[in-house]
Coordinates of C-alpha atoms in Angstrom, one line a residue:
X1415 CA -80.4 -25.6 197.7
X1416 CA -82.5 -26.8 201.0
X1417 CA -81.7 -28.6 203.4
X1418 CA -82.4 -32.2 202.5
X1419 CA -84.5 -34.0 205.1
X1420 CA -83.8 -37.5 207.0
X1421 CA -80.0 -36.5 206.6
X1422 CA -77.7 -38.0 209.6
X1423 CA -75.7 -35.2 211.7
X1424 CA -72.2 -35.8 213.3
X1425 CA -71.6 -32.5 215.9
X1426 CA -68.3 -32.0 216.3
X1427 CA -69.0 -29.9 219.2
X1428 CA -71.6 -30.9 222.0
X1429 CA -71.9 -31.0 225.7
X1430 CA -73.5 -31.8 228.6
X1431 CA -75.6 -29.7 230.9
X1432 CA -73.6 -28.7 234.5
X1433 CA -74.3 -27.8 237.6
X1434 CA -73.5 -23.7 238.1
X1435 CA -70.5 -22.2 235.7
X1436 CA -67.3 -23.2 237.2
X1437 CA -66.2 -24.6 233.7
X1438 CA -66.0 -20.9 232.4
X1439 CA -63.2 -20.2 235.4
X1440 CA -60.7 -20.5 233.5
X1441 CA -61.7 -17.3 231.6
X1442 CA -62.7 -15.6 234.0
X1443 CA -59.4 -15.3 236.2
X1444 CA -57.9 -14.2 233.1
X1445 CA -60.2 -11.5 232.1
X1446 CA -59.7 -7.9 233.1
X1447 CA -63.2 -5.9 232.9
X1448 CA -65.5 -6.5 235.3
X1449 CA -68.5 -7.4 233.1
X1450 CA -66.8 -10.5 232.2
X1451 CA -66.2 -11.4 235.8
X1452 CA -69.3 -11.0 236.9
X1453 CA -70.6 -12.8 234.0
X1454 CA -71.8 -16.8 234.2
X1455 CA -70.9 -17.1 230.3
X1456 CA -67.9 -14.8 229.8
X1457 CA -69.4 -14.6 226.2
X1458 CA -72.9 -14.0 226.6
X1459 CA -72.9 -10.8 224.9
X1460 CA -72.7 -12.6 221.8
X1461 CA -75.6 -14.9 222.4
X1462 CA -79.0 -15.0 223.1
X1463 CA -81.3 -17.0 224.3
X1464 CA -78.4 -19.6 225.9
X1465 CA -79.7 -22.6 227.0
X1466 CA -78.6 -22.2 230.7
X1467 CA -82.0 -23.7 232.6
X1468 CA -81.4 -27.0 231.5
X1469 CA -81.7 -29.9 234.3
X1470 CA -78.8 -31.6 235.4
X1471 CA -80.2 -34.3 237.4
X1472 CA -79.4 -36.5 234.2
X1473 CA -77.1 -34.4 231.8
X1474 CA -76.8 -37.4 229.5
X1475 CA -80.6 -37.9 228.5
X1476 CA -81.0 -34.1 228.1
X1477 CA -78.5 -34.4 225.6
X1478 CA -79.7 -37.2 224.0
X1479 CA -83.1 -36.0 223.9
X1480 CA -82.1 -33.2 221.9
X1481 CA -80.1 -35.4 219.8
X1482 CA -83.1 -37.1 218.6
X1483 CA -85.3 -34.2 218.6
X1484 CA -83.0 -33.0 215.6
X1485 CA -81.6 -35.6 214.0
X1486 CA -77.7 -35.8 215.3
X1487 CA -76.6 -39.3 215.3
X1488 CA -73.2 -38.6 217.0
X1489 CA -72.1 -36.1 218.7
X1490 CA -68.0 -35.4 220.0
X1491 CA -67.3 -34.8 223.9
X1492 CA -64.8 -34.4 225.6
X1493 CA -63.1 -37.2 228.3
X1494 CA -62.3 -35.1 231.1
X1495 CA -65.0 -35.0 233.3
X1496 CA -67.4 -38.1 234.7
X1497 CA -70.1 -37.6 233.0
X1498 CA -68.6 -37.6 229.6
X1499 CA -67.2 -40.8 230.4
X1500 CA -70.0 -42.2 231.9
X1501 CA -72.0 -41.2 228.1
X1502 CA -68.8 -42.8 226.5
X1503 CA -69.2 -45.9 228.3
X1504 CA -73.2 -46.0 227.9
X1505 CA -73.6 -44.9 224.7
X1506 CA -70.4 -45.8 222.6
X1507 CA -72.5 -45.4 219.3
X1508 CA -73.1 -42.3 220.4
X1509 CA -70.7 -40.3 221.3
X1510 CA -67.3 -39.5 220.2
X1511 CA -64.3 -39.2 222.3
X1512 CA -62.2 -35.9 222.3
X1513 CA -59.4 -34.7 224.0
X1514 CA -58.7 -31.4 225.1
X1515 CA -55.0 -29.8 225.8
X1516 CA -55.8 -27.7 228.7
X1517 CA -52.5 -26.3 229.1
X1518 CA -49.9 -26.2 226.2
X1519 CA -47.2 -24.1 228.5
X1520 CA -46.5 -27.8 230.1
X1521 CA -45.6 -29.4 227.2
X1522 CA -44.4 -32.7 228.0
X1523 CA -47.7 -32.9 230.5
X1524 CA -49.8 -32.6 227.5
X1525 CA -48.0 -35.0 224.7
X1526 CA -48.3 -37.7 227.5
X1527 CA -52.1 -36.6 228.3
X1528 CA -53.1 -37.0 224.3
X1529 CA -51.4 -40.4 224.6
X1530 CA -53.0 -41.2 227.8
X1531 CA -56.7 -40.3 226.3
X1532 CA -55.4 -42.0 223.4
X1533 CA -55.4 -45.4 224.7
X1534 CA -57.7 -45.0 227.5
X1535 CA -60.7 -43.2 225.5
X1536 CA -59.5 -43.9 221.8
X1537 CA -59.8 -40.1 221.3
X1538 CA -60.8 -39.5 217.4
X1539 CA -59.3 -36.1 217.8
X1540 CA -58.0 -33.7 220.6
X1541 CA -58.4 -29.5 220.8
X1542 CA -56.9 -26.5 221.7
X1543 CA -58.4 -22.7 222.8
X1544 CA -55.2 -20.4 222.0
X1545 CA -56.4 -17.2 223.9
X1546 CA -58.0 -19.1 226.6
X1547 CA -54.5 -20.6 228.0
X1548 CA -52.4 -19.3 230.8
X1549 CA -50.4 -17.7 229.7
X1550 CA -51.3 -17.8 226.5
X1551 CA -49.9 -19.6 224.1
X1552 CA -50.4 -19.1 219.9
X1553 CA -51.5 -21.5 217.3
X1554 CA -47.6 -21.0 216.1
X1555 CA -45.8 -21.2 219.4
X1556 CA -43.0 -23.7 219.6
X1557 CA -44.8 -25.0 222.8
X1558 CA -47.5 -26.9 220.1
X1559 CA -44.5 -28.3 217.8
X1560 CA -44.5 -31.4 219.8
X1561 CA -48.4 -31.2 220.5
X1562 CA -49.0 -31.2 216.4
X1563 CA -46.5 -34.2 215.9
X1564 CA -48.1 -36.2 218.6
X1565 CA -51.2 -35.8 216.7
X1566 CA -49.5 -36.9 213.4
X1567 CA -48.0 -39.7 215.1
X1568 CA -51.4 -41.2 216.3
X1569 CA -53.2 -40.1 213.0
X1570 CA -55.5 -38.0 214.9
X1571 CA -56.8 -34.3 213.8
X1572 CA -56.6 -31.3 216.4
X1573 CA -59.8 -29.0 216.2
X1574 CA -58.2 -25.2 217.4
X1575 CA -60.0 -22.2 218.2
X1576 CA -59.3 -19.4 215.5
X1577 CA -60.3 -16.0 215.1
X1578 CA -61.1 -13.6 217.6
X1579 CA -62.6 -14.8 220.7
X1580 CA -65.8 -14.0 222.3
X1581 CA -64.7 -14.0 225.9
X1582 CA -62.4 -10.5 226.5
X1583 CA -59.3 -12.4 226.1
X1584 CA -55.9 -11.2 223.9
X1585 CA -57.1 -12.0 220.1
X1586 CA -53.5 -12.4 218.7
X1587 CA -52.9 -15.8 219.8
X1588 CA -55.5 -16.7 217.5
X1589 CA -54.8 -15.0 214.0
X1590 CA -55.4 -16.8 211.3
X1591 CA -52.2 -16.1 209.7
X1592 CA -50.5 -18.0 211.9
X1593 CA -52.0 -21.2 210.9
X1594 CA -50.2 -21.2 207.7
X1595 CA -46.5 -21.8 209.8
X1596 CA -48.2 -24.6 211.1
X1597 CA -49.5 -26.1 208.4
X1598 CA -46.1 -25.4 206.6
X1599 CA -44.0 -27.4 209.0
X1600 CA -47.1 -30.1 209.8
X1601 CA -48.1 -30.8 206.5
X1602 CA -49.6 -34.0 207.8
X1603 CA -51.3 -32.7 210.8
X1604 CA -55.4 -32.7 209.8
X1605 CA -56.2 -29.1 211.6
X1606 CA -59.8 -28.0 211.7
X1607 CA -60.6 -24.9 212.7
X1608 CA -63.1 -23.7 215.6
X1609 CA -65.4 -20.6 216.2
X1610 CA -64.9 -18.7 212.4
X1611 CA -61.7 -17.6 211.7
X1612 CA -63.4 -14.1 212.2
X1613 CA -62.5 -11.6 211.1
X1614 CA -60.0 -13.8 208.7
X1615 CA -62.8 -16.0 207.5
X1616 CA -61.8 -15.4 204.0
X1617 CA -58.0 -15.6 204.7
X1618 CA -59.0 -19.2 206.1
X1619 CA -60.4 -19.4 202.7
X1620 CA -57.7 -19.0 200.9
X1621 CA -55.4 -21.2 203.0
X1622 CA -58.0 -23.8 202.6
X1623 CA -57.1 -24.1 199.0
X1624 CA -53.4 -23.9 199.5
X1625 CA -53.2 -26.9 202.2
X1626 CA -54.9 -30.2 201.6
X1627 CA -55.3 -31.2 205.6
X1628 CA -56.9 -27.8 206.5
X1629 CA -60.8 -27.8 207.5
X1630 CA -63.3 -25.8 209.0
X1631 CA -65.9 -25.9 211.2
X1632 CA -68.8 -24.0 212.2
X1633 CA -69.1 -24.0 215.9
X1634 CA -70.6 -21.5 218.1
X1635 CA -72.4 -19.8 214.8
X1636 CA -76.1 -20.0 214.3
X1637 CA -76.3 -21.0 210.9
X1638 CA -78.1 -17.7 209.7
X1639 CA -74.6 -16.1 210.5
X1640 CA -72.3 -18.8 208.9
X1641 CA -69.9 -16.4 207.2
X1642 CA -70.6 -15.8 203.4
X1643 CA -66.7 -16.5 202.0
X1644 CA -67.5 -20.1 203.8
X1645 CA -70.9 -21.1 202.3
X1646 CA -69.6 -19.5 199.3
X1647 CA -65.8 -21.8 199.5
X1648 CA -68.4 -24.8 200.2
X1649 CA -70.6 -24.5 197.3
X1650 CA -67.4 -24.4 195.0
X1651 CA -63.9 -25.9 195.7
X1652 CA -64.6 -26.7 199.3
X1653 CA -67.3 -29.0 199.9
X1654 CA -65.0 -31.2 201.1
X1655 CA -63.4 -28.8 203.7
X1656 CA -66.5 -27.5 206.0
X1657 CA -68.1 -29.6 208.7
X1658 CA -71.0 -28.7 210.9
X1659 CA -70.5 -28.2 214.5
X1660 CA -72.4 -26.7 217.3
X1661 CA -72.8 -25.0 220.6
X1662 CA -74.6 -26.8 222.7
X1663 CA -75.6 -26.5 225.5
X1664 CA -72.5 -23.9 225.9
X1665 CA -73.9 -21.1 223.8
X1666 CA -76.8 -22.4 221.2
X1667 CA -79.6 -25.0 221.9
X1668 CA -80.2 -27.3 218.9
X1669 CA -83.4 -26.1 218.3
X1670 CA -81.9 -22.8 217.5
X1671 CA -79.6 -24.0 215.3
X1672 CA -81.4 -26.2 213.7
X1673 CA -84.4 -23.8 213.3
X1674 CA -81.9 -21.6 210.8
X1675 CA -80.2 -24.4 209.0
X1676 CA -82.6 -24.8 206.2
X1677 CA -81.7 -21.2 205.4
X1678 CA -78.1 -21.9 204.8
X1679 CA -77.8 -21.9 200.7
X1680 CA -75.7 -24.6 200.5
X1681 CA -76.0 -27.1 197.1
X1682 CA -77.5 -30.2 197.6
X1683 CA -74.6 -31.7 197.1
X1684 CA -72.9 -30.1 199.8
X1685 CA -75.4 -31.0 202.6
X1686 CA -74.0 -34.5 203.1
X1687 CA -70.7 -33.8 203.6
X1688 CA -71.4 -30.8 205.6
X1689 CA -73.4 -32.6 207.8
X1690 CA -72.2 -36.1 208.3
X1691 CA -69.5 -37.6 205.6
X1692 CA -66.4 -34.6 205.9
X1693 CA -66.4 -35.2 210.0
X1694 CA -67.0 -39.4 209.3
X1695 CA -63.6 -39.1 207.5
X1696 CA -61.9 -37.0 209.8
X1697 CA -62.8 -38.9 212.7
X1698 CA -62.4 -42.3 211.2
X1699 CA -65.7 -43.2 211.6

């Protein structure tokens, strides 16, 4: 029950090193206390050591460096900014394109956006961050009916945010509960959820088993804090349901993660799909 070595990694979650922190803008205007809006990483609190003295002069090769460094053959990115493009276009074996619904309260804006990336980027997948809209809208709001069906309709999964978020933002739009409406009335919509279902991890569990095209993945954890109910769900009826992703370089480096990950007491089994073969299948790779 170690991690096996020469094992390829897919991250469904990985970035590229920026200039400043205007990306985290979006949270702060929304946040209240003053902490958080003085803050460069509206989630710091949670995490130490975040990799924020990284160079930018070439964003792409610090990424790929650490790529190599640890083993992750691909890694999914976003398409809304240059230089995720520009990595898309260089390094096509590299790097998988992502969407990202940046505002669900214009709904007809963002059905037309996910087919725009669509045949532009060939996004593999497209996400959502339930408390960090505004104003917010909920995994089960009628605003993401037509969202989830455009993702059915192109055969595409939507990675969303679930749990309670690190930034100070309203929680409720992101109860776990709410998944199951969704996955009631989109029983073909492939739904993987973001940032641990916490502190529902083991409701997620159990609505793992219940619905076939519900996943989970392990972004923005360091693996020595993976929760127990999901190593647990993995090492029995769901080694087909939990995928590795990161935090880099938002929250975690790679060396951090991947300094724990051997730790993890996941079957040998497991390891495989964890790391590479659940996301290859998700993503159609």
């Amino acid at each position: 029950m170690t991690l096996p070595a020469g094992l390829p990694v897919i991250d469904t979650m990985i970035g590229f090193p920026h200039e400043g922190f205007a990306v985290y803008d979006f949270i702060r205007k929304q946040t209240k206390d003053q902490a958080s809006k003085d803050s460069e990483f509206p989630a710091e609190y949670m995490f130490k050591n975040v990799p924020k003295d990284l160079p930018t002069s070439d964003p792409i090769a610090v990424t790929l460096h650490e790529m190599d460094r640890f083993g992750v053959e691909k890694g999914m990115v976003g398409v809304s900014d240059e230089t995720s493009q520009l990595a898309l276009k260089k390094h096509p074996d590299r790097f998988i394109p992502s969407g990202s619904i940046n505002d669900p309260n214009d709904v007809v804006g963002s059905v037309r956006a996910i087919k725009r990336e669509y045949e532009e980027f060939g996004i593999r997948a497209t996400s959502a961050f339930p408390s960090g809209t505004f104003p917010q809208v909920p995994i089960d709001d009628p605003k993401m009916y037509p969202i989830y069906a455009t993702c059915v309709e192109l055969g595409i999964p939507i990675f969303v945010c679930a749990g309670v978020p690190g930034p100070r933002l309203k929680f409720a739009p992101q109860e776990v509960s709410r998944i199951d409406t969704v996955m009631f009335d989109f029983p073909d919509l492939v739904f993987v959820t973001r940032h641990g279902c916490e502190p529902w991890e083991q409701l997620a569990v159990k609505l793992m088993l219940k619905w076939p095209n519900l996943y989970y993945s392990t972004s923005a954890f360091a693996p020595k804090y993976y929760p127990k109910a999901v190593v647990d769900f993995a090492n029995t009826r769901g080694a087909d349901k939990v995928l590795y992703a990161g935090y880099f370089p938002m929250g975690l480096s790679l060396e951090r993660i991947f300094r724990d990950m051997p730790d993890v007491p996941f079957k040998d089994e497991v390891w495989p799909k964890f790391l590479y073969g659940n996301a290859a299948r998700l993503l159609g790779l």
